[in-house]
């Protein structure tokens, strides 16, 4: 099992950041690597079990399933169903915590997955830097940080 973790501080209250990211279909509005997204079957984008299918700007195609969503905890958990990355049993959680000092947000994004042992370092770097930190950097650009 390979694990990836990234965290960041975003310069806005957690409820404002959560409003931007809680839409499971909203990745193109805040993540710079995502070109387009749709929820399969017309399901609501906050319905646990819904599947988003999205295309990366580099042409890659990914399908993910929403496993949990909590407005109380500002957290969502999802799995990858289909991806060009070569990962299996991929489960990720994106969680926000309020920082009361200054009205900021502590953001954490973690994942666990299986992959070929020789690709673990490459995939950890790709997911941790390009996906997770890339998303945090975009949110910091939008909200401050």
Tab-separated table of N, CA and C in Angstrom, residues 7-94:
chain	number	residue	atom	x	y	z
A	7	UNK	N	-0.665	18.919	2.748
A	7	UNK	CA	-1.474	19.863	3.530
A	7	UNK	C	-1.066	21.281	3.163
A	8	UNK	N	-1.964	22.207	3.443
A	8	UNK	CA	-1.713	23.595	3.106
A	8	UNK	C	-2.612	24.492	3.942
A	9	UNK	N	-2.292	25.766	3.977
A	9	UNK	CA	-3.127	26.761	4.643
A	9	UNK	C	-3.674	27.694	3.570
A	10	UNK	N	-4.987	27.852	3.575
A	10	UNK	CA	-5.681	28.690	2.598
A	10	UNK	C	-6.239	29.896	3.337
A	11	UNK	N	-6.070	31.073	2.767
A	11	UNK	CA	-6.414	32.321	3.450
A	11	UNK	C	-7.871	32.714	3.379
A	12	UNK	N	-8.759	31.809	3.730
A	12	UNK	CA	-10.196	32.102	3.779
A	12	UNK	C	-10.823	31.140	4.776
A	13	UNK	N	-11.989	31.496	5.336
A	13	UNK	CA	-12.662	30.594	6.271
A	13	UNK	C	-13.026	29.256	5.607
A	14	UNK	N	-13.023	28.186	6.405
A	14	UNK	CA	-13.269	26.839	5.886
A	14	UNK	C	-14.610	26.724	5.169
A	15	UNK	N	-15.648	27.406	5.661
A	15	UNK	CA	-16.946	27.277	4.995
A	15	UNK	C	-16.920	27.871	3.588
A	16	UNK	N	-16.136	28.916	3.374
A	16	UNK	CA	-16.033	29.502	2.030
A	16	UNK	C	-15.260	28.572	1.089
A	17	UNK	N	-14.171	27.998	1.570
A	17	UNK	CA	-13.393	27.074	0.746
A	17	UNK	C	-14.228	25.823	0.456
A	18	UNK	N	-14.930	25.326	1.471
A	18	UNK	CA	-15.776	24.144	1.300
A	18	UNK	C	-16.853	24.397	0.255
A	19	UNK	N	-17.430	25.579	0.236
A	19	UNK	CA	-18.462	25.897	-0.752
A	19	UNK	C	-17.921	25.745	-2.176
A	20	UNK	N	-16.644	26.012	-2.354
A	20	UNK	CA	-16.049	25.891	-3.687
A	20	UNK	C	-15.733	24.443	-4.058
A	21	UNK	N	-15.366	23.608	-3.065
A	21	UNK	CA	-14.895	22.265	-3.410
A	21	UNK	C	-15.883	21.136	-3.121
A	22	UNK	N	-16.979	21.407	-2.417
A	22	UNK	CA	-17.885	20.317	-2.041
A	22	UNK	C	-18.651	19.744	-3.235
A	23	UNK	N	-18.775	20.526	-4.307
A	23	UNK	CA	-19.442	20.049	-5.513
A	23	UNK	C	-18.534	19.015	-6.179
A	24	UNK	N	-18.913	17.758	-6.121
A	24	UNK	CA	-18.081	16.667	-6.648
A	24	UNK	C	-17.860	16.808	-8.157
A	25	UNK	N	-18.698	17.579	-8.815
A	25	UNK	CA	-18.567	17.817	-10.251
A	25	UNK	C	-17.853	19.132	-10.540
A	26	UNK	N	-17.442	19.865	-9.512
A	26	UNK	CA	-16.912	21.206	-9.696
A	26	UNK	C	-15.409	21.312	-9.886
A	27	UNK	N	-14.707	20.205	-10.045
A	27	UNK	CA	-13.247	20.258	-10.185
A	27	UNK	C	-12.760	21.262	-11.230
A	28	UNK	N	-13.370	21.342	-12.415
A	28	UNK	CA	-12.849	22.286	-13.410
A	28	UNK	C	-12.892	23.745	-12.939
A	29	UNK	N	-13.737	24.053	-11.957
A	29	UNK	CA	-13.847	25.438	-11.497
A	29	UNK	C	-12.724	25.834	-10.548
A	30	UNK	N	-11.992	24.839	-10.004
A	30	UNK	CA	-10.929	25.209	-9.068
A	30	UNK	C	-9.618	24.456	-9.245
A	31	UNK	N	-9.597	23.329	-9.940
A	31	UNK	CA	-8.341	22.593	-10.120
A	31	UNK	C	-7.802	22.831	-11.529
A	32	UNK	N	-6.579	23.347	-11.645
A	32	UNK	CA	-6.045	23.748	-12.953
A	32	UNK	C	-5.785	22.600	-13.930
A	33	UNK	N	-5.715	21.358	-13.467
A	33	UNK	CA	-5.416	20.238	-14.370
A	33	UNK	C	-6.661	19.647	-15.024
A	34	UNK	N	-7.851	20.092	-14.599
A	34	UNK	CA	-9.094	19.465	-15.056
A	34	UNK	C	-9.750	20.306	-16.151
A	35	UNK	N	-10.029	19.669	-17.282
A	35	UNK	CA	-10.638	20.364	-18.410
A	35	UNK	C	-12.159	20.355	-18.323
A	36	UNK	N	-12.747	19.208	-18.008
A	36	UNK	CA	-14.208	19.088	-17.967
A	36	UNK	C	-14.600	17.925	-17.078
A	37	UNK	N	-15.827	17.991	-16.554
A	37	UNK	CA	-16.327	16.943	-15.665
A	37	UNK	C	-17.828	16.827	-15.821
A	38	UNK	N	-18.327	15.612	-15.609
A	38	UNK	CA	-19.779	15.400	-15.587
A	38	UNK	C	-20.086	14.278	-14.610
A	39	UNK	N	-21.275	14.335	-14.034
A	39	UNK	CA	-21.748	13.267	-13.159
A	39	UNK	C	-22.548	12.295	-14.019
A	40	UNK	N	-22.165	11.046	-13.964
A	40	UNK	CA	-22.834	10.039	-14.788
A	40	UNK	C	-24.271	9.823	-14.329
A	41	UNK	N	-25.147	9.618	-15.282
A	41	UNK	CA	-26.537	9.297	-14.999
A	41	UNK	C	-27.347	10.452	-14.449
A	42	UNK	N	-26.795	11.656	-14.455
A	42	UNK	CA	-27.535	12.824	-13.982
A	42	UNK	C	-27.765	12.854	-12.482
A	43	UNK	N	-27.029	12.082	-11.724
A	43	UNK	CA	-27.183	12.077	-10.259
A	43	UNK	C	-26.751	13.419	-9.681
A	44	UNK	N	-27.285	13.792	-8.514
A	44	UNK	CA	-26.818	15.005	-7.853
A	44	UNK	C	-25.328	14.886	-7.515
A	45	UNK	N	-24.599	15.998	-7.622
A	45	UNK	CA	-23.150	15.990	-7.424
A	45	UNK	C	-22.747	15.817	-5.964
A	46	UNK	N	-23.712	15.839	-5.052
A	46	UNK	CA	-23.379	15.618	-3.641
A	46	UNK	C	-23.998	14.322	-3.108
A	47	UNK	N	-24.434	13.477	-4.008
A	47	UNK	CA	-25.044	12.198	-3.624
A	47	UNK	C	-23.962	11.133	-3.470
A	48	UNK	N	-23.827	10.607	-2.263
A	48	UNK	CA	-22.864	9.535	-2.042
A	48	UNK	C	-23.181	8.402	-3.007
A	49	UNK	N	-22.157	7.927	-3.688
A	49	UNK	CA	-22.329	6.889	-4.700
A	49	UNK	C	-22.302	7.419	-6.120
A	50	UNK	N	-22.432	8.732	-6.297
A	50	UNK	CA	-22.395	9.268	-7.656
A	50	UNK	C	-20.988	9.095	-8.234
A	51	UNK	N	-20.917	9.062	-9.555
A	51	UNK	CA	-19.648	8.868	-10.249
A	51	UNK	C	-19.397	10.079	-11.139
A	52	UNK	N	-18.204	10.678	-10.968
A	52	UNK	CA	-17.824	11.763	-11.863
A	52	UNK	C	-16.841	11.219	-12.883
A	53	UNK	N	-17.027	11.642	-14.110
A	53	UNK	CA	-16.125	11.288	-15.200
A	53	UNK	C	-15.529	12.598	-15.682
A	54	UNK	N	-14.201	12.680	-15.649
A	54	UNK	CA	-13.596	13.941	-16.072
A	54	UNK	C	-12.374	13.715	-16.947
A	55	UNK	N	-12.097	14.755	-17.717
A	55	UNK	CA	-10.962	14.736	-18.618
A	55	UNK	C	-9.946	15.756	-18.144
A	56	UNK	N	-8.697	15.312	-18.106
A	56	UNK	CA	-7.608	16.208	-17.740
A	56	UNK	C	-7.227	17.069	-18.940
A	57	UNK	N	-6.595	18.197	-18.681
A	57	UNK	CA	-6.162	19.058	-19.778
A	57	UNK	C	-5.142	18.358	-20.667
A	58	UNK	N	-4.426	17.360	-20.124
A	58	UNK	CA	-3.466	16.607	-20.945
A	58	UNK	C	-4.136	15.464	-21.710
A	59	UNK	N	-5.473	15.360	-21.600
A	59	UNK	CA	-6.227	14.359	-22.346
A	59	UNK	C	-6.585	13.110	-21.564
A	60	UNK	N	-5.995	12.906	-20.385
A	60	UNK	CA	-6.299	11.729	-19.575
A	60	UNK	C	-7.758	11.701	-19.139
A	61	UNK	N	-8.306	10.504	-18.967
A	61	UNK	CA	-9.709	10.322	-18.572
A	61	UNK	C	-9.748	9.559	-17.253
A	62	UNK	N	-10.523	10.074	-16.297
A	62	UNK	CA	-10.612	9.467	-14.965
A	62	UNK	C	-12.079	9.389	-14.546
A	63	UNK	N	-12.419	8.292	-13.864
A	63	UNK	CA	-13.744	8.137	-13.254
A	63	UNK	C	-13.531	7.910	-11.767
A	64	UNK	N	-14.295	8.656	-10.951
A	64	UNK	CA	-14.187	8.543	-9.500
A	64	UNK	C	-15.577	8.444	-8.885
A	65	UNK	N	-15.653	7.718	-7.767
A	65	UNK	CA	-16.923	7.513	-7.068
A	65	UNK	C	-16.862	8.205	-5.715
A	66	UNK	N	-17.888	8.988	-5.404
A	66	UNK	CA	-17.989	9.662	-4.110
A	66	UNK	C	-18.408	8.653	-3.050
A	67	UNK	N	-17.555	8.443	-2.051
A	67	UNK	CA	-17.819	7.463	-1.000
A	67	UNK	C	-18.404	8.080	0.255
A	68	UNK	N	-18.057	9.334	0.538
A	68	UNK	CA	-18.566	10.016	1.735
A	68	UNK	C	-18.461	11.513	1.512
A	69	UNK	N	-19.405	12.253	2.080
A	69	UNK	CA	-19.412	13.714	1.999
A	69	UNK	C	-20.014	14.230	3.289
A	70	UNK	N	-19.283	15.093	3.997
A	70	UNK	CA	-19.769	15.631	5.260
A	70	UNK	C	-19.620	17.139	5.286
A	71	UNK	N	-20.755	17.837	5.267
A	71	UNK	CA	-20.723	19.287	5.413
A	71	UNK	C	-20.322	19.675	6.828
A	72	UNK	N	-20.587	18.823	7.792
A	72	UNK	CA	-20.218	19.091	9.182
A	72	UNK	C	-18.698	19.046	9.351
A	73	UNK	N	-18.067	18.029	8.756
A	73	UNK	CA	-16.617	17.852	8.873
A	73	UNK	C	-15.833	18.512	7.751
A	74	UNK	N	-16.521	19.132	6.777
A	74	UNK	CA	-15.857	19.705	5.599
A	74	UNK	C	-14.934	18.659	4.966
A	75	UNK	N	-15.475	17.481	4.671
A	75	UNK	CA	-14.646	16.393	4.158
A	75	UNK	C	-15.381	15.583	3.105
A	76	UNK	N	-14.614	15.065	2.164
A	76	UNK	CA	-15.163	14.112	1.201
A	76	UNK	C	-14.132	13.015	0.954
A	77	UNK	N	-14.637	11.824	0.699
A	77	UNK	CA	-13.797	10.672	0.397
A	77	UNK	C	-14.294	10.079	-0.914
A	78	UNK	N	-13.345	9.694	-1.749
A	78	UNK	CA	-13.708	9.150	-3.060
A	78	UNK	C	-12.715	8.060	-3.460
A	79	UNK	N	-13.132	7.257	-4.428
A	79	UNK	CA	-12.259	6.217	-4.974
A	79	UNK	C	-12.109	6.436	-6.465
A	80	UNK	N	-10.993	5.961	-6.994
A	80	UNK	CA	-10.798	5.984	-8.442
A	80	UNK	C	-11.304	4.662	-9.001
A	81	UNK	N	-12.179	4.766	-9.993
A	81	UNK	CA	-12.710	3.587	-10.672
A	81	UNK	C	-11.921	3.272	-11.942
A	82	UNK	N	-11.456	4.329	-12.604
A	82	UNK	CA	-10.754	4.175	-13.879
A	82	UNK	C	-9.782	5.331	-14.023
A	83	UNK	N	-8.544	5.016	-14.417
A	83	UNK	CA	-7.519	6.045	-14.500
A	83	UNK	C	-6.357	5.551	-15.343
A	84	UNK	N	-5.655	6.470	-16.022
A	84	UNK	CA	-4.468	6.060	-16.777
A	84	UNK	C	-3.213	5.928	-15.892
A	85	UNK	N	-3.329	6.183	-14.596
A	85	UNK	CA	-2.156	6.252	-13.726
A	85	UNK	C	-1.594	4.889	-13.323
A	86	UNK	N	-2.381	3.833	-13.422
A	86	UNK	CA	-1.886	2.532	-12.999
A	86	UNK	C	-1.997	2.321	-11.495
A	87	UNK	N	-3.069	2.858	-10.899
A	87	UNK	CA	-3.312	2.659	-9.463
A	87	UNK	C	-4.531	1.758	-9.286
A	88	UNK	N	-4.534	1.005	-8.190
A	88	UNK	CA	-5.676	0.176	-7.830
A	88	UNK	C	-6.007	0.424	-6.374
A	89	UNK	N	-7.253	0.175	-6.005
A	89	UNK	CA	-7.712	0.350	-4.618
A	89	UNK	C	-7.409	1.748	-4.097
A	90	UNK	N	-7.551	2.745	-4.963
A	90	UNK	CA	-7.238	4.134	-4.626
A	90	UNK	C	-8.407	4.739	-3.849
A	91	UNK	N	-8.127	5.193	-2.642
A	91	UNK	CA	-9.110	5.881	-1.804
A	91	UNK	C	-8.449	7.175	-1.324
A	92	UNK	N	-9.136	8.299	-1.516
A	92	UNK	CA	-8.585	9.597	-1.105
A	92	UNK	C	-9.597	10.363	-0.276
A	93	UNK	N	-9.084	11.206	0.614
A	93	UNK	CA	-9.923	12.075	1.433
A	93	UNK	C	-9.364	13.491	1.369
A	94	UNK	N	-10.252	14.432	1.137
A	94	UNK	CA	-9.942	15.858	1.168
A	94	UNK	C	-10.712	16.436	2.342
